[in-house]
Amino acid sequence: MALLAAGLSIGFILHRFVRGQIDGRLDDRILSLVSDLRPDPGGGLSLGRDRDGPPFDRPRSGWYWQVRRGAAWLGSASLDGRRLAHPDLPERQRDAGTPAPADGTGPWGEGLILRILTIPGEGGAPPTVLAASAPNAALRGPVLEALRTLAVCLGVIGLFLFAGVLVQVRLGLRPLRRLRDQLAEVRSGARDRLPPRQPEEIRPLVSEMNALLDQNATQLEHARAHVANLAHSLKTPLATLSMALADTASDRDGGLRRLVEGMDRRIRHHLRRARSAAIGGGARTRVDLATHVGDLRVVLARLHADKGIAFLLDVPDGLAIACDPQDLDEMLGNLIENACQWCRGRVRVAAQRVGSEAVVRIEDDGPGLTGEAASAVLKRGRRLDESQPGHGFGLPIAVELAELYGGSVRLELSDLGGLCVRLTLPA
């Protein structure tokens, strides 16, 4: 835009400069005619010498001059005996005593640039009007020629400027690309903070990001410490309860002892996670999805043997999930257990890899859920049917675990007629 504005400005200046040169040349011709005018005894007009030098000697060239006083007139050889018509000037310009500009048309219809001088007559004599003209091409040709050269020069300058801007942007944005890569390393766990040595322009941004990372790390460590403290506070009562059940004969089938042992295993699991996170963050492990889904199908088929559930599995071999195996069992166990509880006879588990994520779809042919009910069951402790066993924590726990690994849980409609739970986890 700057080059375009510069080109237009230079073109306007060139136009005025060339027009000034032409006007000066025509004014010189008019003044020379005034100096050469001689009185004629017969009342006509005459010149002291010939004023038809080039280019005023070429017929139809557009370079004309003419002197007129009443009915008498003199013209250049280029007029070829014809008269030059010109517009009447306003009185202010006629009385100025200097040639005035005007535009007109030549005897053969060509466009002309005119300069006209009016000399008042003396003693009632008519005024003497002297006019000189140049063709419009005399102005348009040089200006267009100069503008073509100017356009080429500005185009070359524009190309160099554009290339310079590209180089400048690439060099200028290189620190931002490097900062993006460093942020990716922070997100992947390769580094804890951004390097403080940065260009001066982005150093405040890096400082704020590091402060945010430090704040998040502190808050996360406090949360993990609270989880560890809670787990430790529960371990002692569970150990006491386990010993009390071992000394009594009331728990004949061992159901309470198995329940206590399961609670103890879960507490130990969360303790290990809190401890590994406090040391430096637990590394994600590679968990084969098909194996865990197959194990859960065997267990849940026995638990719901009375319903005779038909399990439809479509999980490709080799599809691995990047999360803790026990967390995966807890998420899939809660979701498939819900499907088994509400289905009429069919449960389908399908999985596929989509980019860097694995999408697991757990569907049933049960009654399904409406939109309001689907959002309600994701709240902790919320149960839509109090007659069914459970505590209302299964779905919210699955949601929290999925979000912990950067995934999600969505409830949709299944083409089996019931509910479809879409579990997304990092592959």
XYZ file of N, CA, C and O in Angstrom, residues 27 134 254 317 365 383 406:
28
model
N 4.094 29.376 -23.469
C 4.161 30.780 -23.068
C 5.310 31.497 -23.788
O 5.171 32.663 -24.203
N -0.553 22.559 -27.585
C 0.262 21.337 -27.697
C -0.687 20.152 -27.611
O -1.738 20.220 -26.952
N -16.682 -64.948 54.484
C -15.531 -64.123 54.140
C -15.859 -62.932 53.266
O -14.945 -62.302 52.709
N -6.393 -55.891 18.139
C -5.183 -56.280 18.859
C -4.094 -55.239 18.628
O -3.944 -54.693 17.535
N -28.310 -52.236 25.078
C -29.638 -52.157 24.478
C -30.708 -51.880 25.519
O -31.859 -52.310 25.382
N -28.103 -40.888 41.717
C -28.620 -42.120 41.137
C -30.033 -41.878 40.660
O -30.858 -41.299 41.365
N -6.012 -36.594 30.416
C -6.257 -35.758 29.251
C -7.344 -36.285 28.342
O -7.436 -35.851 27.187
